[in-house]
Coordinates of C-alpha atoms and ligand atoms in Angstrom, one line a residue:
M1 CA 0.0 0.0 0.0
A2 CA 1.0 3.6 -0.2
E3 CA 3.9 5.2 1.5
L4 CA 3.0 8.2 3.5
G5 CA 4.7 11.4 2.5
E6 CA 5.5 14.4 4.8
S7 CA 3.5 17.5 4.5
P8 CA 5.0 20.8 5.6
L9 CA 1.6 22.0 6.6
I10 CA 0.9 20.2 9.7
A11 CA 3.9 19.3 11.8
G12 CA 4.1 15.6 12.7
E13 CA 1.1 14.6 10.6
P14 CA 2.0 12.6 7.5
H15 CA -0.1 13.6 4.5
L16 CA -0.3 12.1 1.0
A17 CA -0.2 14.6 -1.9
V18 CA -3.3 14.4 -4.1
D19 CA -1.4 12.7 -6.9
E20 CA 0.1 10.2 -4.6
A21 CA -3.4 9.3 -3.2
R22 CA -4.8 8.9 -6.7
A23 CA -1.8 6.7 -7.6
A24 CA -2.3 4.6 -4.5
I25 CA -6.0 4.0 -5.3
R26 CA -5.2 3.2 -8.9
A27 CA -2.6 0.6 -7.8
A28 CA -5.0 -1.0 -5.4
L29 CA -8.0 -1.5 -7.5
R30 CA -9.0 -4.2 -10.0
P31 CA -12.1 -4.3 -12.2
I32 CA -15.0 -6.2 -10.8
E33 CA -16.0 -9.5 -12.3
G34 CA -19.4 -10.2 -14.0
Q35 CA -21.1 -9.3 -17.2
E36 CA -24.5 -9.4 -18.8
T37 CA -25.9 -9.4 -22.3
L38 CA -28.5 -6.7 -22.9
P39 CA -30.7 -5.4 -25.7
L40 CA -29.1 -2.4 -27.4
A41 CA -31.8 -0.1 -26.0
Q42 CA -30.3 -0.7 -22.6
V43 CA -26.6 -0.5 -23.2
H44 CA -26.0 3.3 -23.3
G45 CA -23.5 4.3 -20.6
R46 CA -22.5 0.7 -19.9
V47 CA -18.9 -0.7 -20.2
L48 CA -18.2 -3.0 -23.1
A49 CA -17.0 -6.3 -21.6
A50 CA -14.7 -7.5 -24.5
D51 CA -13.3 -6.2 -27.8
L52 CA -16.1 -6.3 -30.2
H53 CA -15.1 -7.7 -33.6
S54 CA -17.2 -6.8 -36.6
P55 CA -19.2 -9.7 -37.9
M56 CA -19.4 -8.0 -41.4
D57 CA -17.9 -5.5 -43.7
V58 CA -19.3 -2.0 -43.3
P59 CA -20.6 -0.9 -45.7
P60 CA -21.5 -4.4 -46.8
H61 CA -21.2 -3.5 -50.6
D62 CA -19.8 -0.8 -52.7
N63 CA -22.4 1.9 -53.0
S64 CA -23.0 5.4 -54.2
A65 CA -22.2 8.4 -52.0
M66 CA -24.4 10.8 -54.1
D67 CA -27.5 11.0 -56.2
G68 CA -26.1 10.9 -59.8
Y69 CA -24.9 8.6 -62.5
A70 CA -22.6 5.5 -62.0
F71 CA -20.1 4.6 -64.7
D72 CA -16.6 3.3 -65.4
G73 CA -14.2 6.2 -64.5
A74 CA -11.5 4.7 -66.9
A75 CA -13.4 6.5 -69.7
L76 CA -12.8 10.0 -68.3
R77 CA -10.4 12.1 -70.4
P78 CA -8.7 15.3 -69.1
D79 CA -9.4 17.3 -72.3
A80 CA -12.8 16.1 -73.6
P81 CA -16.3 15.8 -72.3
L82 CA -17.7 12.3 -71.7
V83 CA -21.1 11.4 -73.1
L84 CA -22.9 8.3 -71.7
Q85 CA -26.2 6.6 -72.4
V86 CA -28.4 6.0 -69.4
V87 CA -29.5 2.3 -69.3
G88 CA -31.5 2.2 -66.1
T89 CA -32.0 3.3 -62.4
A90 CA -30.7 1.9 -59.1
H91 CA -32.4 2.9 -55.9
A92 CA -31.1 2.2 -52.4
G93 CA -32.3 -1.2 -51.4
S94 CA -33.0 -2.5 -54.9
P95 CA -29.8 -3.4 -56.7
W96 CA -29.7 -3.2 -60.5
A97 CA -29.1 -6.6 -61.9
G98 CA -27.6 -5.7 -65.3
T99 CA -24.1 -4.8 -66.3
V100 CA -23.1 -1.3 -67.4
A101 CA -21.0 -1.5 -70.6
A102 CA -18.6 1.0 -72.1
G103 CA -20.3 4.2 -73.1
Q104 CA -23.2 3.6 -70.7
C105 CA -24.1 4.7 -67.2
L106 CA -26.8 4.0 -64.6
R107 CA -29.0 6.6 -62.8
I108 CA -28.1 5.9 -59.1
M109 CA -29.3 7.1 -55.7
T110 CA -27.3 7.6 -52.6
G111 CA -26.7 4.3 -50.9
A112 CA -27.7 2.2 -53.9
V113 CA -25.3 -0.8 -54.7
M114 CA -22.8 0.1 -57.4
P115 CA -23.6 -2.0 -60.5
A116 CA -21.0 -4.3 -62.1
G117 CA -18.6 -2.4 -64.4
C118 CA -18.9 0.9 -62.5
N119 CA -16.5 2.5 -60.0
T120 CA -17.4 6.2 -60.2
V121 CA -20.5 8.4 -59.6
V122 CA -20.9 11.8 -61.2
P123 CA -23.2 13.9 -58.9
Q124 CA -26.3 15.0 -60.8
E125 CA -25.4 18.7 -60.2
L126 CA -22.1 18.2 -62.0
C127 CA -23.4 16.9 -65.3
R128 CA -26.1 17.6 -67.9
A129 CA -28.8 15.0 -68.6
E130 CA -31.1 15.1 -71.6
A131 CA -32.7 12.7 -74.0
G132 CA -31.4 9.5 -72.3
R133 CA -27.8 10.8 -72.3
V134 CA -25.5 12.4 -69.7
T135 CA -22.7 14.7 -70.5
I136 CA -19.8 15.2 -68.1
A137 CA -17.6 18.1 -68.8
A138 CA -13.8 17.6 -68.8
G139 CA -12.0 17.9 -65.5
V140 CA -15.0 18.0 -63.1
L141 CA -14.4 14.5 -61.7
R142 CA -11.7 11.9 -61.1
S143 CA -12.1 8.1 -61.5
G144 CA -13.4 6.4 -58.3
E145 CA -15.0 9.5 -56.8
N146 CA -18.3 9.4 -54.9
R147 CA -18.2 5.7 -54.3
R148 CA -18.1 4.2 -50.8
G149 CA -16.1 1.0 -50.9
R150 CA -17.2 -2.3 -49.2
G151 CA -15.6 -2.5 -45.7
E152 CA -14.3 1.0 -46.0
D153 CA -15.7 1.9 -42.6
L154 CA -14.9 -1.4 -40.9
A155 CA -13.5 -4.7 -42.2
R156 CA -15.1 -7.9 -41.1
G157 CA -13.2 -9.2 -38.1
G158 CA -11.7 -5.9 -37.2
V159 CA -12.2 -4.4 -33.7
A160 CA -15.2 -2.2 -34.0
L161 CA -15.1 -1.1 -30.3
P162 CA -12.5 -1.9 -27.7
A163 CA -13.1 -3.6 -24.3
G164 CA -13.7 -1.0 -21.6
R165 CA -15.5 1.5 -23.9
V166 CA -18.2 3.4 -22.0
L167 CA -20.9 3.1 -24.7
R168 CA -22.0 6.5 -26.0
P169 CA -24.8 7.2 -28.5
A170 CA -22.5 6.8 -31.5
D171 CA -21.2 3.5 -30.2
V172 CA -24.7 2.2 -29.8
G173 CA -25.5 3.2 -33.3
L174 CA -22.3 1.5 -34.5
L175 CA -23.4 -1.8 -32.8
A176 CA -26.8 -1.5 -34.5
S177 CA -25.1 -0.9 -37.9
L178 CA -23.4 -4.2 -37.5
G179 CA -26.7 -5.9 -37.2
L180 CA -26.2 -6.7 -33.5
A181 CA -29.3 -6.6 -31.3
T182 CA -27.5 -7.1 -28.1
A183 CA -24.1 -6.2 -26.4
T184 CA -22.2 -7.9 -23.6
V185 CA -21.4 -5.4 -20.9
R186 CA -19.9 -5.5 -17.5
R187 CA -22.3 -5.5 -14.6
R188 CA -22.7 -2.2 -12.9
V189 CA -20.6 -1.3 -9.9
R190 CA -22.7 -1.5 -6.7
V191 CA -21.9 1.3 -4.3
A192 CA -23.3 1.4 -0.8
L193 CA -23.9 5.0 0.4
M194 CA -24.5 6.3 3.8
S195 CA -24.3 9.6 5.7
T196 CA -23.0 9.7 9.3
G197 CA -23.6 12.2 12.1
N198 CA -26.0 12.5 15.0
E199 CA -26.9 16.0 13.8
V200 CA -27.9 14.9 10.2
L201 CA -31.6 14.7 9.4
A202 CA -33.4 13.3 6.4
P203 CA -35.0 16.0 4.2
G204 CA -38.8 16.0 4.5
T205 CA -38.8 15.9 8.3
P206 CA -39.1 18.9 10.6
L207 CA -35.9 20.6 11.5
V208 CA -35.0 20.3 15.2
P209 CA -32.5 22.5 17.1
G210 CA -28.9 21.7 16.3
A211 CA -29.8 19.5 13.3
I212 CA -29.0 20.0 9.7
Y213 CA -30.4 18.4 6.6
D214 CA -28.5 15.6 4.9
S215 CA -27.3 16.9 1.5
N216 CA -24.4 14.6 0.9
R217 CA -26.4 11.4 0.4
Y218 CA -28.4 13.1 -2.3
S219 CA -25.6 14.9 -4.1
L220 CA -23.5 11.7 -4.0
A221 CA -26.3 9.5 -5.1
A222 CA -26.9 11.8 -8.1
A223 CA -23.2 11.7 -9.0
L224 CA -23.2 7.9 -8.7
Q225 CA -26.2 7.6 -10.9
R226 CA -24.5 9.8 -13.6
L227 CA -21.5 7.5 -13.4
G228 CA -23.7 4.5 -14.1
C229 CA -23.4 2.9 -10.7
E230 CA -26.1 1.0 -8.8
V231 CA -26.7 2.7 -5.5
V232 CA -27.4 0.8 -2.3
D233 CA -28.8 3.5 0.0
L234 CA -28.0 2.6 3.6
G235 CA -29.4 5.9 4.9
L236 CA -28.4 7.8 8.0
V237 CA -26.0 6.3 10.5
P238 CA -25.5 7.9 13.9
D239 CA -22.0 8.6 15.4
D240 CA -22.0 5.3 17.2
P241 CA -19.4 2.6 16.6
A242 CA -21.9 -0.3 16.9
A243 CA -24.3 1.2 14.4
L244 CA -21.5 2.0 12.0
R245 CA -20.1 -1.5 12.4
A246 CA -23.4 -3.0 11.5
A247 CA -23.8 -0.6 8.5
F248 CA -20.4 -1.5 7.3
A249 CA -21.1 -5.2 7.5
R250 CA -24.2 -4.8 5.4
A251 CA -22.4 -2.6 2.9
V252 CA -19.7 -5.2 2.4
A253 CA -22.3 -7.9 1.9
E254 CA -24.1 -6.0 -0.8
A255 CA -21.6 -3.7 -2.5
D256 CA -18.3 -3.4 -4.3
A257 CA -17.5 0.0 -2.8
V258 CA -18.7 1.9 0.2
L259 CA -19.2 5.6 0.3
T260 CA -19.5 7.4 3.6
S261 CA -19.5 11.1 4.5
G262 CA -18.7 12.6 7.8
G263 CA -17.1 11.1 10.9
V264 CA -13.7 10.6 9.3
S265 CA -11.8 13.3 11.2
V266 CA -10.3 13.3 14.7
G267 CA -13.3 14.5 16.7
E268 CA -14.7 12.5 19.6
A269 CA -17.6 11.4 17.4
D270 CA -15.5 10.4 14.4
H271 CA -15.4 6.6 14.3
T272 CA -15.0 5.8 10.6
R273 CA -11.2 5.5 10.5
A274 CA -11.0 3.3 13.6
L275 CA -13.6 1.0 12.2
L276 CA -11.7 0.8 8.9
A277 CA -8.6 -0.2 10.8
E278 CA -10.7 -2.8 12.8
L279 CA -12.5 -4.3 9.8
G280 CA -9.9 -3.9 7.1
E281 CA -6.9 -1.7 6.4
V282 CA -6.3 2.1 6.3
A283 CA -4.4 2.5 3.1
F284 CA -4.2 6.2 3.7
W285 CA -6.1 8.7 5.6
K286 CA -4.9 12.3 5.3
V287 CA -4.5 14.0 2.0
A288 CA -2.8 17.4 1.6
M289 CA -5.7 19.1 0.0
R290 CA -8.3 21.7 0.5
P291 CA -11.1 21.2 0.9
G292 CA -11.1 17.5 1.5
R293 CA -8.7 16.6 4.3
P294 CA -9.3 14.1 5.8
F295 CA -10.3 11.4 3.3
A296 CA -9.8 7.7 4.1
F297 CA -9.4 4.8 1.7
G298 CA -8.9 1.1 2.2
P299 CA -10.5 -2.3 2.0
L300 CA -13.3 -3.2 4.4
R301 CA -13.8 -6.9 5.2
A302 CA -16.7 -8.8 6.6
S303 CA -18.0 -12.5 6.4
G304 CA -15.3 -13.4 3.8
R305 CA -16.1 -10.5 1.5
S306 CA -14.5 -7.2 1.0
A307 CA -15.4 -3.8 -0.5
W308 CA -13.4 -0.6 -1.0
L309 CA -14.2 2.1 1.5
F310 CA -14.0 5.7 0.4
A311 CA -14.7 7.8 3.5
L312 CA -15.4 11.3 2.5
P313 CA -15.4 14.4 4.7
G314 CA -18.8 15.6 6.0
N315 CA -18.6 19.1 4.6
P316 CA -20.8 19.1 1.6
V317 CA -18.4 20.8 -0.8
A318 CA -15.5 18.7 0.5
A319 CA -17.5 15.5 0.0
L320 CA -18.2 16.3 -3.7
V321 CA -14.7 17.6 -4.3
T322 CA -13.1 14.4 -3.0
F323 CA -15.7 12.4 -5.0
Y324 CA -14.6 14.3 -8.1
A325 CA -10.8 14.1 -7.3
F326 CA -10.6 10.4 -6.2
V327 CA -13.8 8.4 -6.4
R328 CA -14.9 9.1 -10.0
D329 CA -11.8 7.6 -11.5
A330 CA -11.8 4.8 -9.0
L331 CA -15.3 3.8 -9.8
L332 CA -14.7 3.9 -13.5
Q333 CA -11.6 1.6 -12.9
L334 CA -13.7 -0.8 -10.8
A335 CA -16.3 -0.8 -13.6
G336 CA -13.6 -1.9 -16.1
A337 CA -13.8 1.3 -18.1
A338 CA -10.9 2.5 -20.1
E339 CA -9.2 5.5 -18.5
Q340 CA -10.9 8.7 -19.4
P341 CA -9.3 11.5 -17.4
L342 CA -11.2 14.7 -16.9
P343 CA -10.3 17.4 -19.4
A344 CA -8.0 19.9 -17.8
L345 CA -7.7 23.3 -19.4
Q346 CA -5.3 26.1 -18.7
L347 CA -7.1 29.5 -18.5
P348 CA -6.2 32.9 -17.2
C349 CA -7.4 33.6 -13.7
A350 CA -9.5 36.8 -13.4
T351 CA -8.3 37.6 -9.9
A352 CA -5.3 37.0 -7.7
I353 CA -5.4 34.0 -5.3
R354 CA -3.4 33.4 -2.2
K355 CA -1.9 29.9 -1.9
R356 CA 1.1 28.3 -0.2
P357 CA 2.9 25.3 -1.7
G358 CA 2.4 22.0 0.0
R359 CA -1.2 21.1 -0.7
T360 CA -3.6 20.9 -3.6
E361 CA -6.5 23.4 -3.5
F362 CA -9.8 23.0 -5.3
Q363 CA -11.7 26.2 -5.7
R364 CA -15.2 26.6 -7.0
A365 CA -15.1 28.5 -10.2
V366 CA -16.9 29.8 -13.3
V367 CA -15.4 29.4 -16.7
E368 CA -16.8 32.3 -18.8
C369 CA -16.2 34.5 -21.8
A370 CA -14.9 37.9 -20.6
A371 CA -15.9 41.3 -22.1
D372 CA -12.9 41.2 -24.4
G373 CA -14.1 37.9 -25.9
R374 CA -11.4 35.8 -24.3
W375 CA -12.2 32.9 -22.0
Q376 CA -11.1 33.1 -18.4
V377 CA -11.9 31.6 -15.0
R378 CA -13.1 33.4 -11.9
L379 CA -13.9 32.1 -8.4
T380 CA -17.5 31.8 -7.2
G381 CA -18.4 33.7 -4.0
S382 CA -17.5 32.3 -0.6
Q383 CA -15.3 29.3 -0.7
G384 CA -16.0 27.7 2.7
A385 CA -16.1 23.8 2.5
G386 CA -19.7 23.8 3.9
I387 CA -21.1 26.3 1.4
L388 CA -22.7 24.1 -1.1
R389 CA -24.1 27.1 -3.1
S390 CA -20.6 28.0 -4.2
L391 CA -20.4 24.6 -5.9
S392 CA -23.9 24.9 -7.3
E393 CA -23.0 28.2 -8.9
A394 CA -19.8 26.8 -10.3
N395 CA -19.2 25.1 -13.7
A396 CA -15.6 24.0 -13.0
L397 CA -13.0 23.4 -10.3
L398 CA -10.0 25.6 -10.3
V399 CA -7.1 23.3 -9.3
L400 CA -4.0 24.8 -7.7
D401 CA -1.3 22.1 -7.8
H402 CA 0.6 20.9 -4.7
E403 CA 3.7 22.9 -5.5
Q404 CA 2.0 26.0 -6.7
G405 CA 2.3 29.2 -4.9
A406 CA 0.2 32.4 -5.1
V407 CA -1.6 33.2 -8.4
A408 CA -1.5 36.7 -9.8
A409 CA -4.4 38.1 -11.8
G410 CA -4.1 37.0 -15.4
D411 CA -1.9 34.0 -14.6
P412 CA -2.9 30.7 -16.3
V413 CA -4.4 28.1 -13.9
T414 CA -5.7 24.6 -14.3
V415 CA -9.4 24.1 -14.6
W416 CA -11.4 20.9 -14.5
L417 CA -14.7 21.3 -16.3
F418 CA -17.6 19.5 -14.6
D419 CA -18.7 16.6 -16.8
G420 CA -22.0 16.5 -15.0
L421 CA -20.8 14.8 -11.9
V422 CA -21.2 17.6 -9.4
Ligands
AMP1 P1 -17.7 15.8 9.9 O1 -16.8 15.4 8.8 O2 -18.5 14.6 10.4 O3 -16.9 16.4 11.0 O4 -18.7 16.9 9.4 C1 -18.2 18.1 9.0 C2 -19.3 19.1 8.8 O5 -20.1 18.7 7.7 C3 -20.2 19.3 10.0 O6 -20.6 20.7 10.0 C4 -21.4 18.4 9.7 O7 -22.5 18.8 10.3 C5 -21.5 18.5 8.1 N1 -22.1 17.4 7.5 C6 -21.7 16.1 7.9 N2 -22.5 15.2 7.2 C7 -23.3 16.0 6.4 C8 -24.3 15.6 5.5 N3 -24.7 14.4 5.2 N4 -25.0 16.6 4.8 C9 -24.7 17.9 5.2 N5 -23.8 18.3 6.0 C10 -23.1 17.3 6.6
MG2 MG1 -19.8 14.2 11.9

């Protein structure tokens, strides 16, 4: 498991840098087993289980790319017009059975099979047709143009889609174009989700003194759904070791990964880390980041099974930022998805930001087009880790790397655009 690095920020407390924590998670995880074959209508967003080899050539036959006239391009001359006699018509879906001889052409529609003896199509707008003849002026066309070749898109036996592809609309269309009615995908990752804290109350119930409403379970469930996970909702768990132990046992029995929020710090009511040590292993606990410290990761074990615990901080912004920084990629890896890092842009920062080297900072930000027409990034209002509105107003995270110092207005900074997760 991961080596713990020293952070200059908190004397005596070893902290992992964000990149080290990400690497430690990546090294620990293996994709889950299990797959299912589903009708195409249900595979969008799922992970393809194995390389998909094309069962056929695409397109399956040479065909016309234009509405026009098919002929043998060998007859084209650079210095003289070509006059051809029209011998019939081919529509898409009804191939023309005859042969087109020298001096002849066939009226042809887009997608129709190229007739024997033809390798070129002159688009109807590039020629003159009258009295059963077509005249093609010199130099308007080269031999072989406007014909789509059999297997040009995909050859039979070739890899149409690689294992690990998260199937997008175009991929689903590609599967259909191969005549496939089903696809074999990995099963969804099951994630048990719970909120901890005696003060945390379910929305929809009257607020009592000292209580706050549970927002983490709802924001995280939404993020998990967008990621294609199956959510096992284990509800609210009080700050009580016995209750938490029971919830963990259930989570391990039912899920591949367990997401908790709250109770992972060093307060008297924070039991998550001790229970991870008791029931599994604390791979790491503290990360040099803001917001987000502390964040614990490691395997939980119960009744011969195990599941990966991601223990997120309770502060609503910190919970989502750590989800975005660590859990997103981890769950995609468990799902067997090919790596798909978040796009990171470099944009000028509208204002100066204070920052000390030695930790990664994630600030809520808006990427926008400034008055001068150039794109820039600015911070949303108050950046407190409990202020969920700052994240709700943001469309990106401004990421100040571990080693980075203060930022001056106009300096380029790294920005992670939200891909709908937070
Ligand atoms: P903790 O990490 O348990 O110390 O919690 C840090 C802060 O986040 C405290 O102010 C908690 O009340 C708050 N908090 C913890 N869990 C939640 C939750 N599920 N929804 C909203 N706020 C929470
Ligand atoms: Mg708490």
